[in-house]
Short mmCIF file of C-alpha atoms in Angstrom, two decimals:
data_model
loop_
_atom_site.label_atom_id
_atom_site.label_comp_id
_atom_site.label_asym_id
_atom_site.label_seq_id
_atom_site.Cartn_x
_atom_site.Cartn_y
_atom_site.Cartn_z
CA MET A 1 0.16 0.05 0.12
CA THR A 2 1.28 3.49 -1.15
CA VAL A 3 0.52 6.60 -0.97
CA PRO A 4 -1.95 8.16 -3.73
CA THR A 5 -2.03 11.05 -5.19
CA LEU A 6 -2.82 14.16 -2.70
CA GLY A 7 -4.00 16.76 -5.43
CA GLU A 8 -2.49 19.37 -7.30
CA SER A 9 0.14 21.09 -5.37
CA VAL A 10 0.09 18.46 -2.51
CA SER A 11 3.17 16.82 -2.66
CA GLU A 12 3.29 14.79 1.03
CA ALA A 13 1.08 14.01 3.99
CA THR A 14 1.36 12.77 7.54
CA VAL A 15 0.02 9.47 8.86
CA ALA A 16 -2.74 10.49 11.11
CA LYS A 17 -3.83 7.05 12.35
CA TRP A 18 -3.58 3.46 11.75
CA LEU A 19 -7.04 2.10 11.77
CA LYS A 20 -6.09 -1.53 11.07
CA GLN A 21 -2.87 -3.23 12.64
CA PRO A 22 -0.68 -5.97 11.31
CA GLY A 23 -2.67 -9.66 11.22
CA GLU A 24 -5.92 -8.06 10.83
CA ALA A 25 -8.22 -9.15 7.97
CA VAL A 26 -9.53 -6.12 6.01
CA GLY A 27 -12.26 -6.29 3.42
CA ALA A 28 -12.32 -5.06 0.21
CA ASP A 29 -12.08 -1.31 -0.02
CA GLU A 30 -12.41 -0.90 3.78
CA PRO A 31 -10.53 1.96 4.98
CA VAL A 32 -6.97 0.89 6.74
CA VAL A 33 -5.01 4.27 7.36
CA GLU A 34 -6.02 8.04 7.71
CA LEU A 35 -3.68 10.78 5.94
CA GLU A 36 -3.65 14.28 6.76
CA THR A 37 -2.40 16.98 4.35
CA ASP A 38 -2.24 20.68 4.89
CA LYS A 39 -6.05 20.88 3.08
CA VAL A 40 -7.89 17.82 3.80
CA THR A 41 -8.00 14.46 5.60
CA LEU A 42 -8.49 11.29 3.59
CA GLU A 43 -8.61 7.58 3.85
CA VAL A 44 -6.55 4.68 2.37
CA ASN A 45 -8.89 1.91 1.33
CA ALA A 46 -7.55 -1.83 1.12
CA PRO A 47 -7.07 -2.75 -2.58
CA ALA A 48 -8.99 -6.10 -1.68
CA ALA A 49 -10.25 -8.45 0.70
CA GLY A 50 -7.11 -9.67 2.90
CA THR A 51 -5.18 -9.00 5.62
CA LEU A 52 -2.56 -5.70 6.56
CA THR A 53 0.77 -7.88 6.90
CA SER A 54 2.91 -5.10 8.34
CA ILE A 55 3.28 -1.16 8.70
CA ALA A 56 6.40 0.86 7.16
CA ALA A 57 4.98 4.33 8.34
CA GLU A 58 4.17 4.86 11.77
CA GLU A 59 1.36 7.43 12.75
CA GLY A 60 2.92 10.93 12.81
CA ALA A 61 5.27 9.95 9.89
CA THR A 62 5.73 12.53 6.77
CA VAL A 63 5.56 10.41 3.85
CA GLU A 64 5.35 11.90 -0.11
CA VAL A 65 3.24 10.44 -2.91
CA GLY A 66 4.21 6.73 -3.85
CA ALA A 67 5.56 6.30 -0.66
CA LEU A 68 5.36 3.06 1.05
CA LEU A 69 2.57 2.45 4.07
CA GLY A 70 2.61 -0.97 4.56
CA VAL A 71 2.55 -4.56 3.27
CA PHE A 72 -0.93 -5.79 2.04
CA SER A 73 -1.88 -9.75 1.51
CA ALA A 74 -4.75 -9.98 -0.62
CA GLY A 75 -7.15 -13.22 0.03
CA ALA A 76 -4.96 -13.88 3.44
CA SER A 77 -6.91 -14.17 6.16
CA GLY A 78 -5.55 -12.69 9.62
CA SER A 79 -3.94 -14.72 12.46
CA ALA A 80 -3.75 -12.11 15.14
CA PRO A 81 -7.44 -11.38 15.66
CA ALA A 82 -8.10 -15.28 16.40
CA ALA A 83 -5.38 -15.69 18.81
CA GLN A 84 -6.65 -12.65 20.52
CA ALA A 85 -10.29 -14.21 20.85
CA GLU A 86 -8.72 -17.64 22.24
CA THR A 87 -6.89 -15.82 25.13
CA PRO A 88 -8.57 -16.04 28.54
CA LYS A 89 -9.65 -12.74 30.13
CA ALA A 90 -7.13 -11.44 32.04
CA GLU A 91 -8.03 -11.09 35.90
CA ALA A 92 -7.35 -8.29 37.87
CA PRO A 93 -3.90 -7.68 38.79
CA LYS A 94 -3.17 -7.97 42.13
CA GLN A 95 -2.29 -4.62 44.31
CA GLU A 96 1.46 -5.56 44.62
CA SER A 97 1.94 -6.25 41.17
CA ALA A 98 -0.72 -3.85 39.44
CA GLY A 99 1.84 -1.54 38.19
CA ALA A 100 4.19 -3.73 36.28
CA GLU A 101 1.20 -6.10 34.71
CA ALA A 102 -1.19 -3.50 34.14
CA PRO A 103 0.44 -1.84 30.95
CA LYS A 104 0.76 -5.32 29.21
CA ALA A 105 -2.91 -5.89 29.65
CA ALA A 106 -4.08 -2.56 28.52
CA ALA A 107 -1.94 -2.71 25.41
CA ALA A 108 -3.46 -6.13 24.44
CA ALA A 109 -6.81 -4.79 25.10
CA ALA A 110 -6.16 -2.05 22.83
CA ALA A 111 -4.75 -4.46 20.33
CA ALA A 112 -7.83 -6.56 20.23
CA PRO A 113 -10.33 -6.12 17.07
CA ALA A 114 -12.55 -3.22 16.83
CA GLY A 115 -15.61 -5.26 17.45
CA ASP A 116 -14.52 -6.72 20.81
CA GLY A 117 -12.80 -3.38 22.13
CA ALA A 118 -15.49 -1.04 21.37
CA LYS A 119 -17.93 -3.43 23.48
CA LYS A 120 -16.02 -5.72 25.84
CA LEU A 121 -13.52 -3.57 27.50
CA ASP A 122 -12.31 -4.38 31.12
CA PRO A 123 -11.17 -1.90 33.19
CA ALA A 124 -8.82 -4.54 35.41
CA ALA A 125 -6.78 -4.01 32.17
CA ALA A 126 -6.01 -0.18 32.52
CA PRO A 127 -2.53 0.75 33.64
CA ARG A 128 -2.52 2.42 37.03
CA THR A 129 -0.54 4.82 38.82
CA GLY A 130 1.12 3.94 42.10
CA GLY A 131 -0.51 0.76 42.28
CA LYS A 132 -4.02 2.05 42.09
CA ILE A 133 -6.32 2.95 39.40
CA THR A 134 -7.47 6.17 39.11
CA LYS A 135 -10.13 8.21 37.06
CA ALA A 136 -7.58 9.27 34.41
CA ASP A 137 -6.20 5.82 34.31
CA LEU A 138 -9.36 4.43 33.18
CA MET A 139 -10.49 7.58 30.99
CA ALA A 140 -7.22 7.16 29.11
CA PHE A 141 -7.44 3.49 28.59
CA LEU A 142 -11.19 3.78 27.26
CA GLU A 143 -9.70 6.69 25.01
CA SER A 144 -6.86 4.37 23.46
CA ALA A 145 -8.97 1.16 23.68
CA ALA A 146 -12.39 2.41 22.41
CA VAL A 147 -12.47 5.84 20.61
CA GLY A 148 -9.18 5.47 18.82
CA ASP A 149 -10.79 3.06 16.33
CA LEU A 150 -13.47 5.59 15.33
CA GLY A 151 -13.42 7.52 12.32
CA PRO A 152 -13.40 11.34 12.46
CA ALA A 153 -17.19 12.06 11.78
CA VAL A 154 -18.15 9.53 14.66
CA ARG A 155 -15.21 10.67 16.95
CA LYS A 156 -16.82 14.37 16.97
CA LEU A 157 -20.31 13.24 17.50
CA ILE A 158 -19.17 11.24 20.71
CA GLU A 159 -16.81 14.12 22.16
CA GLU A 160 -19.90 16.72 21.47
CA LYS A 161 -22.73 14.38 23.01
CA GLN A 162 -19.74 13.29 25.57
CA LEU A 163 -21.29 9.77 25.21
CA ASP A 164 -19.16 6.61 26.37
CA PRO A 165 -18.66 4.48 22.67
CA ALA A 166 -18.42 1.13 24.95
CA VAL A 167 -22.09 1.30 25.42
CA ILE A 168 -23.24 2.01 22.08
CA PRO A 169 -24.61 -0.79 19.97
CA ALA A 170 -22.36 -1.25 16.87
CA SER A 171 -23.22 -2.39 13.27
CA GLY A 172 -20.27 -1.49 11.02
CA LYS A 173 -17.56 -3.93 9.30
CA ASP A 174 -15.74 -5.88 11.98
CA GLY A 175 -17.99 -4.07 15.13
CA ARG A 176 -17.03 -0.66 14.23
CA LEU A 177 -18.92 2.49 15.19
CA THR A 178 -20.82 4.10 12.31
CA LYS A 179 -22.00 7.70 12.48
CA GLU A 180 -25.68 6.22 12.15
CA ASP A 181 -25.01 4.05 14.95
CA VAL A 182 -24.50 7.14 17.42
CA LEU A 183 -27.27 9.05 16.00
CA ASN A 184 -29.77 6.01 16.53
CA PHE A 185 -28.48 5.60 20.12
CA VAL A 186 -28.86 9.48 20.93
CA GLU A 187 -32.19 9.28 19.17
CA GLY A 188 -33.44 6.48 21.85
CA LYS A 189 -33.42 4.05 18.76
CA THR A 190 -31.33 1.55 20.15
CA LYS A 191 -30.79 0.55 23.83
CA PRO A 192 -27.38 1.04 25.49
CA LEU A 193 -24.97 -2.26 25.86
CA ALA A 194 -23.61 -2.90 29.48
CA ALA A 195 -21.16 -0.43 30.29
CA PRO A 196 -17.72 -1.71 32.30
CA ALA A 197 -17.67 -1.80 35.52
CA LYS A 198 -16.23 1.49 36.77
CA PRO A 199 -13.51 0.56 39.73
CA ALA A 200 -13.90 2.33 43.18
CA ALA A 201 -12.68 5.31 43.60
CA PRO A 202 -9.68 5.51 45.64
CA ALA A 203 -9.25 7.04 49.35
CA ALA A 204 -8.38 10.49 49.37
CA SER A 205 -4.68 11.03 50.15
CA ALA A 206 -3.66 14.07 52.47
CA SER A 207 -1.65 16.83 50.75
CA PRO A 208 0.91 19.36 52.58
CA ALA A 209 -1.44 22.64 53.31
CA GLY A 210 -1.44 25.08 50.35
CA ALA A 211 -0.33 22.76 47.77
CA PRO A 212 -2.84 21.81 45.27
CA SER A 213 -4.54 18.29 45.07
CA SER A 214 -5.10 16.35 42.09
CA ALA A 215 -8.54 16.94 42.03
CA SER A 216 -8.53 20.81 42.76
CA SER A 217 -6.32 21.03 39.60
CA GLY A 218 -8.24 19.14 37.32
CA GLY A 219 -5.22 16.61 36.54
CA LYS A 220 -2.87 17.72 33.98
CA ARG A 221 -2.02 21.14 33.89
CA GLU A 222 -0.46 21.25 30.51
CA GLU A 223 -0.75 19.59 27.45
CA ARG A 224 1.35 19.29 24.28
CA VAL A 225 -0.83 18.70 20.83
CA ARG A 226 1.33 18.72 17.26
CA LEU A 227 -0.54 21.06 14.95
CA THR A 228 -2.04 19.02 11.93
CA LYS A 229 -1.17 20.00 8.79
CA LEU A 230 -4.36 21.36 8.30
CA ARG A 231 -4.07 23.94 10.98
CA GLN A 232 -0.27 24.75 10.18
CA THR A 233 -1.62 25.52 6.62
CA ILE A 234 -4.22 27.69 7.84
CA ALA A 235 -1.86 29.57 10.15
CA ARG A 236 0.49 30.10 7.41
CA ARG A 237 -2.23 31.58 5.14
CA LEU A 238 -3.73 33.85 7.51
CA LYS A 239 -0.24 35.22 8.04
CA GLU A 240 0.39 35.49 4.87
CA ALA A 241 -2.92 37.42 4.47
CA GLN A 242 -1.75 39.62 6.95
CA ASN A 243 1.39 40.69 6.13
CA THR A 244 0.95 40.47 1.95
CA ALA A 245 -2.49 42.42 1.58
CA ALA A 246 -3.50 46.12 2.84
CA MET A 247 -6.29 44.70 4.74
CA LEU A 248 -9.30 47.00 5.70
CA THR A 249 -12.65 46.24 6.71
CA THR A 250 -15.90 48.06 6.05
CA PHE A 251 -19.52 47.74 7.41
CA ASN A 252 -23.13 48.10 7.29
CA GLU A 253 -25.98 46.90 8.86
CA CYS A 254 -29.07 45.08 6.65
CA ASP A 255 -32.84 44.36 7.64
CA MET A 256 -33.50 40.55 7.37
CA SER A 257 -37.41 41.49 7.55
CA ALA A 258 -37.88 40.90 3.91
CA VAL A 259 -36.14 37.93 3.20
CA MET A 260 -37.30 36.01 6.30
CA ALA A 261 -40.96 36.73 5.60
CA LEU A 262 -40.49 35.40 1.78
CA ARG A 263 -38.63 32.55 3.33
CA SER A 264 -41.17 31.86 6.06
CA GLN A 265 -43.59 32.07 2.83
CA TYR A 266 -42.32 29.74 0.51
CA LYS A 267 -39.71 27.32 2.83
CA ASP A 268 -42.43 24.37 2.97
CA ALA A 269 -43.23 24.32 -0.42
CA PHE A 270 -39.80 24.93 -1.53
CA GLU A 271 -38.43 22.16 0.60
CA LYS A 272 -41.33 19.62 -0.75
CA LYS A 273 -40.74 20.45 -4.59
CA HIS A 274 -36.71 20.22 -4.21
CA GLY A 275 -35.87 18.00 -1.26
CA VAL A 276 -33.60 20.79 0.40
CA LYS A 277 -34.70 23.50 2.91
CA LEU A 278 -34.79 27.06 2.14
CA GLY A 279 -31.68 29.13 3.82
CA PHE A 280 -30.14 32.48 3.91
CA SER A 281 -26.97 31.35 2.20
CA SER A 282 -28.67 31.37 -1.41
CA PHE A 283 -30.05 34.58 -0.81
CA PHE A 284 -26.53 36.05 0.27
CA THR A 285 -24.91 34.13 -2.46
CA LYS A 286 -26.91 35.56 -5.16
CA ALA A 287 -26.81 39.02 -3.50
CA VAL A 288 -22.94 38.58 -3.67
CA VAL A 289 -22.69 37.37 -7.56
CA GLY A 290 -24.96 40.40 -8.41
CA ALA A 291 -22.68 42.96 -6.56
CA LEU A 292 -19.56 41.46 -7.89
CA GLN A 293 -20.88 41.79 -11.61
CA GLU A 294 -21.54 45.40 -10.73
CA VAL A 295 -18.03 45.66 -8.61
CA PRO A 296 -15.54 43.38 -11.00
CA ALA A 297 -12.47 44.62 -9.17
CA VAL A 298 -13.84 43.05 -5.86
CA ASN A 299 -13.67 39.62 -7.95
CA ALA A 300 -10.43 39.85 -9.04
CA ARG A 301 -6.96 38.78 -7.79
CA ILE A 302 -3.37 40.09 -7.89
CA ASP A 303 -0.40 38.41 -9.83
CA GLY A 304 2.74 39.62 -9.55
CA ASP A 305 2.26 43.13 -11.07
CA GLU A 306 -1.23 42.35 -13.27
CA ILE A 307 -4.42 42.42 -11.98
CA VAL A 308 -6.87 39.31 -12.83
CA TYR A 309 -10.60 39.85 -13.39
CA ALA A 310 -12.18 36.66 -12.85
CA HIS A 311 -15.45 36.44 -15.29
CA TYR A 312 -16.75 33.65 -13.57
CA TYR A 313 -18.23 33.38 -9.81
CA ASP A 314 -17.03 30.61 -7.74
CA ILE A 315 -17.91 31.21 -4.53
CA GLY A 316 -16.05 29.81 -1.23
CA MET A 317 -18.40 29.08 1.71
CA ALA A 318 -16.32 28.89 5.19
CA VAL A 319 -17.11 25.60 7.22
CA SER A 320 -16.40 24.74 10.72
CA THR A 321 -15.26 21.14 10.55
CA PRO A 322 -13.57 19.03 13.16
CA ASN A 323 -10.49 19.29 11.56
CA GLY A 324 -10.50 23.05 11.37
CA LEU A 325 -11.64 25.58 9.12
CA MET A 326 -12.46 24.51 5.24
CA VAL A 327 -13.63 26.61 2.56
CA PRO A 328 -15.40 24.51 -0.19
CA VAL A 329 -16.10 26.11 -3.27
CA MET A 330 -19.42 26.12 -5.06
CA ARG A 331 -18.80 26.50 -8.75
CA ASP A 332 -20.46 29.03 -11.30
CA CYS A 333 -23.03 30.41 -8.88
CA ASP A 334 -24.36 32.62 -11.54
CA LYS A 335 -25.90 30.29 -13.25
CA LYS A 336 -27.32 27.64 -10.22
CA SER A 337 -30.73 28.63 -8.87
CA PHE A 338 -31.49 29.18 -5.20
CA ALA A 339 -32.15 25.20 -5.19
CA GLU A 340 -28.82 24.41 -6.78
CA ILE A 341 -26.80 26.65 -4.30
CA GLU A 342 -28.66 25.33 -1.37
CA LYS A 343 -27.90 21.46 -2.39
CA ALA A 344 -24.56 22.48 -3.21
CA LEU A 345 -23.56 24.18 -0.14
CA GLY A 346 -25.39 20.89 1.78
CA ASP A 347 -23.35 18.37 0.22
CA LEU A 348 -20.14 20.46 0.64
CA ALA A 349 -20.56 21.17 4.25
CA LYS A 350 -21.79 17.26 5.15
CA LYS A 351 -18.35 16.42 3.00
CA GLY A 352 -16.67 18.70 5.37
CA ARG A 353 -17.94 17.30 8.66
CA ASP A 354 -17.18 13.66 7.67
CA GLY A 355 -13.76 14.31 6.54
CA LYS A 356 -14.80 13.11 2.80
CA ILE A 357 -14.53 16.74 0.97
CA SER A 358 -12.09 16.19 -1.96
CA MET A 359 -8.95 18.32 -3.33
CA ASP A 360 -10.84 19.76 -6.31
CA GLU A 361 -13.79 21.09 -3.79
CA MET A 362 -11.44 22.89 -2.22
CA GLN A 363 -9.46 24.77 -4.77
CA GLY A 364 -9.92 28.03 -6.57
CA GLY A 365 -12.74 30.34 -5.52
CA THR A 366 -13.19 33.98 -6.47
CA PHE A 367 -14.91 35.43 -3.34
CA THR A 368 -15.58 33.89 0.38
CA ILE A 369 -18.28 34.23 2.23
CA THR A 370 -17.90 33.49 6.15
CA ASN A 371 -20.90 33.41 8.67
CA GLY A 372 -20.05 33.96 12.20
CA GLY A 373 -23.63 34.33 13.42
CA VAL A 374 -24.57 30.70 13.66
CA PHE A 375 -21.86 30.74 16.67
CA GLY A 376 -23.52 33.98 18.06
CA SER A 377 -20.82 36.79 16.64
CA MET A 378 -22.37 40.47 16.55
CA MET A 379 -19.47 41.66 14.48
CA SER A 380 -15.93 40.99 13.31
CA THR A 381 -13.45 41.80 10.89
CA PRO A 382 -12.99 38.61 8.53
CA ILE A 383 -9.07 37.83 7.03
CA LEU A 384 -8.49 37.30 3.07
CA ASN A 385 -8.93 33.86 1.68
CA MET A 386 -5.45 34.90 -0.28
CA PRO A 387 -5.37 35.24 -3.31
CA GLN A 388 -8.73 36.45 -3.02
CA SER A 389 -9.03 39.94 -2.97
CA ALA A 390 -12.50 40.27 -0.45
CA ILE A 391 -14.17 38.28 1.89
CA LEU A 392 -17.73 38.99 3.31
CA GLY A 393 -18.80 38.27 6.92
CA LEU A 394 -22.43 37.45 8.00
CA HIS A 395 -23.25 37.75 11.62
CA LYS A 396 -26.08 36.85 14.18
CA ILE A 397 -29.58 38.17 13.20
CA GLN A 398 -30.75 40.41 16.05
CA GLU A 399 -33.99 42.39 16.89
CA ARG A 400 -33.11 46.10 17.40
CA PRO A 401 -35.04 49.41 17.10
CA VAL A 402 -34.49 50.97 13.97
CA ALA A 403 -35.92 54.37 12.30
CA ILE A 404 -37.94 53.64 9.46
CA ASN A 405 -40.19 56.57 8.29
CA GLY A 406 -39.65 58.69 11.17
CA GLN A 407 -40.76 56.09 13.47
CA VAL A 408 -38.75 53.73 15.78
CA GLU A 409 -39.66 50.26 14.84
CA ILE A 410 -38.05 46.58 16.15
CA ARG A 411 -36.16 45.09 13.08
CA PRO A 412 -34.37 41.90 12.75
CA MET A 413 -31.10 43.49 11.63
CA MET A 414 -27.61 41.68 10.69
CA TYR A 415 -24.34 43.43 10.62
CA LEU A 416 -22.41 42.89 7.33
CA ALA A 417 -18.66 43.25 7.18
CA LEU A 418 -16.89 43.11 3.92
CA SER A 419 -12.78 42.80 4.20
CA TYR A 420 -10.82 43.84 1.31
CA ASP A 421 -7.50 44.11 -0.19
CA HIS A 422 -6.79 48.21 -0.60
CA ARG A 423 -4.21 47.47 -3.08
CA ILE A 424 -6.66 46.49 -5.49
CA ILE A 425 -9.94 47.37 -4.47
CA ASP A 426 -10.79 51.72 -3.31
CA GLY A 427 -12.90 52.56 -0.70
CA ARG A 428 -15.86 53.56 -3.16
CA GLU A 429 -15.64 50.10 -4.74
CA ALA A 430 -15.86 48.34 -1.15
CA VAL A 431 -18.64 50.31 -0.14
CA THR A 432 -20.72 50.16 -3.34
CA PHE A 433 -20.32 46.25 -3.00
CA LEU A 434 -21.65 46.24 0.22
CA VAL A 435 -24.66 48.58 -0.72
CA ARG A 436 -25.59 46.51 -3.38
CA VAL A 437 -25.52 43.26 -1.02
CA LYS A 438 -27.68 44.99 1.75
CA GLU A 439 -30.02 46.65 -1.00
CA ALA A 440 -30.48 43.02 -2.91
CA ILE A 441 -31.21 41.40 0.85
CA GLU A 442 -33.60 44.02 1.92
CA ASP A 443 -35.60 43.74 -1.22
CA PRO A 444 -34.95 40.07 -2.60
CA GLN A 445 -37.30 41.07 -5.45
CA ARG A 446 -34.00 42.20 -6.95
CA LEU A 447 -32.61 38.89 -6.93
CA LEU A 448 -35.39 37.07 -9.13
CA ILE A 449 -35.10 40.28 -11.80
CA GLY A 450 -31.33 40.60 -11.91
CA MET A 451 -31.73 44.19 -10.61
#
């Protein structure tokens, strides 16, 4: 098994996690190892049914395209899982020998097949501190033995819902948990399995006066985690934007009443006809396309000593994923209908959250929209997505008193922020662009007749 082609301009990746261990049987097209690049996380699947014979690149190693990841034997059957299945359950180690024996037992439990590890965790096998098992010991053991075999999307759900994977019924191949298993468990469609017995809490020991106890300090006070390739790229590109562009932000506010009324009136019929919900994203995407057509400098970029004007409208939509911020691109938005935009955005967002987004879907883009309002942000100054020259920031819709025809009324208002590169976009152009977006949202009929 070798590192596959990773995409344009991507030549190396980091081995993030081995989903299978040497000796384990693997089904055809079953994920074997996760690779992490500076743009996406991808899984390398087994070329056929067989056995993973050996691992050539350990977790954390940097590998180039074509490099050897491991040796795979097609058609062979693994012997390690069968041998482990015949091994009798280890008895709880005695107090005086717990420190020496527990790490070995924990390693054996963590190396067990995913189906057994997710369902039959034995707390007695957990490593012990000072001869006694602590809560931290047990949690670390559960993390390595259960959560370690989960995919990115499943791991994210379990962490968000604070669930114990050992009690969730698994339906995936070799007993692996799937996203659907977790959702069914959360919705009460499946009953929990018997949870592993928890050890009795150790007696509290006296500590010197004034010295913080392990309980009061919350365990580890610091933890070092290596930056992922994606996070390194995010950091580099954001700093590049600050160092390169003459970045400036202009603001406006938008009355969302008309769009909210139109959406409320047609959302049920829209979903029934198109099979997708009518959100605010399609309105803003269409408003942005219209404004870009009127102010082409906002859809341009600097390349050396030239300005490149794009006569197409590929809009990137920033999406928060378990692996970090991603900006998948919706192509040719000027040619897409409201329904097509909503479907495209929904598909890209789901792929991003599940770690299935491709390189092609991340590349290009002439303009970016980011919505901090989904997290409650009232106002922000978004950073450019280089080499683009502008980015639109949307924020939380909040009712505020505003003056309408000499009267004070309560309206649902949103702050809009346009960050732009002053090297290519003048203030007049930036303000004009933002005003056109505001006008289109406050009078959405303009979007339907191309005004």
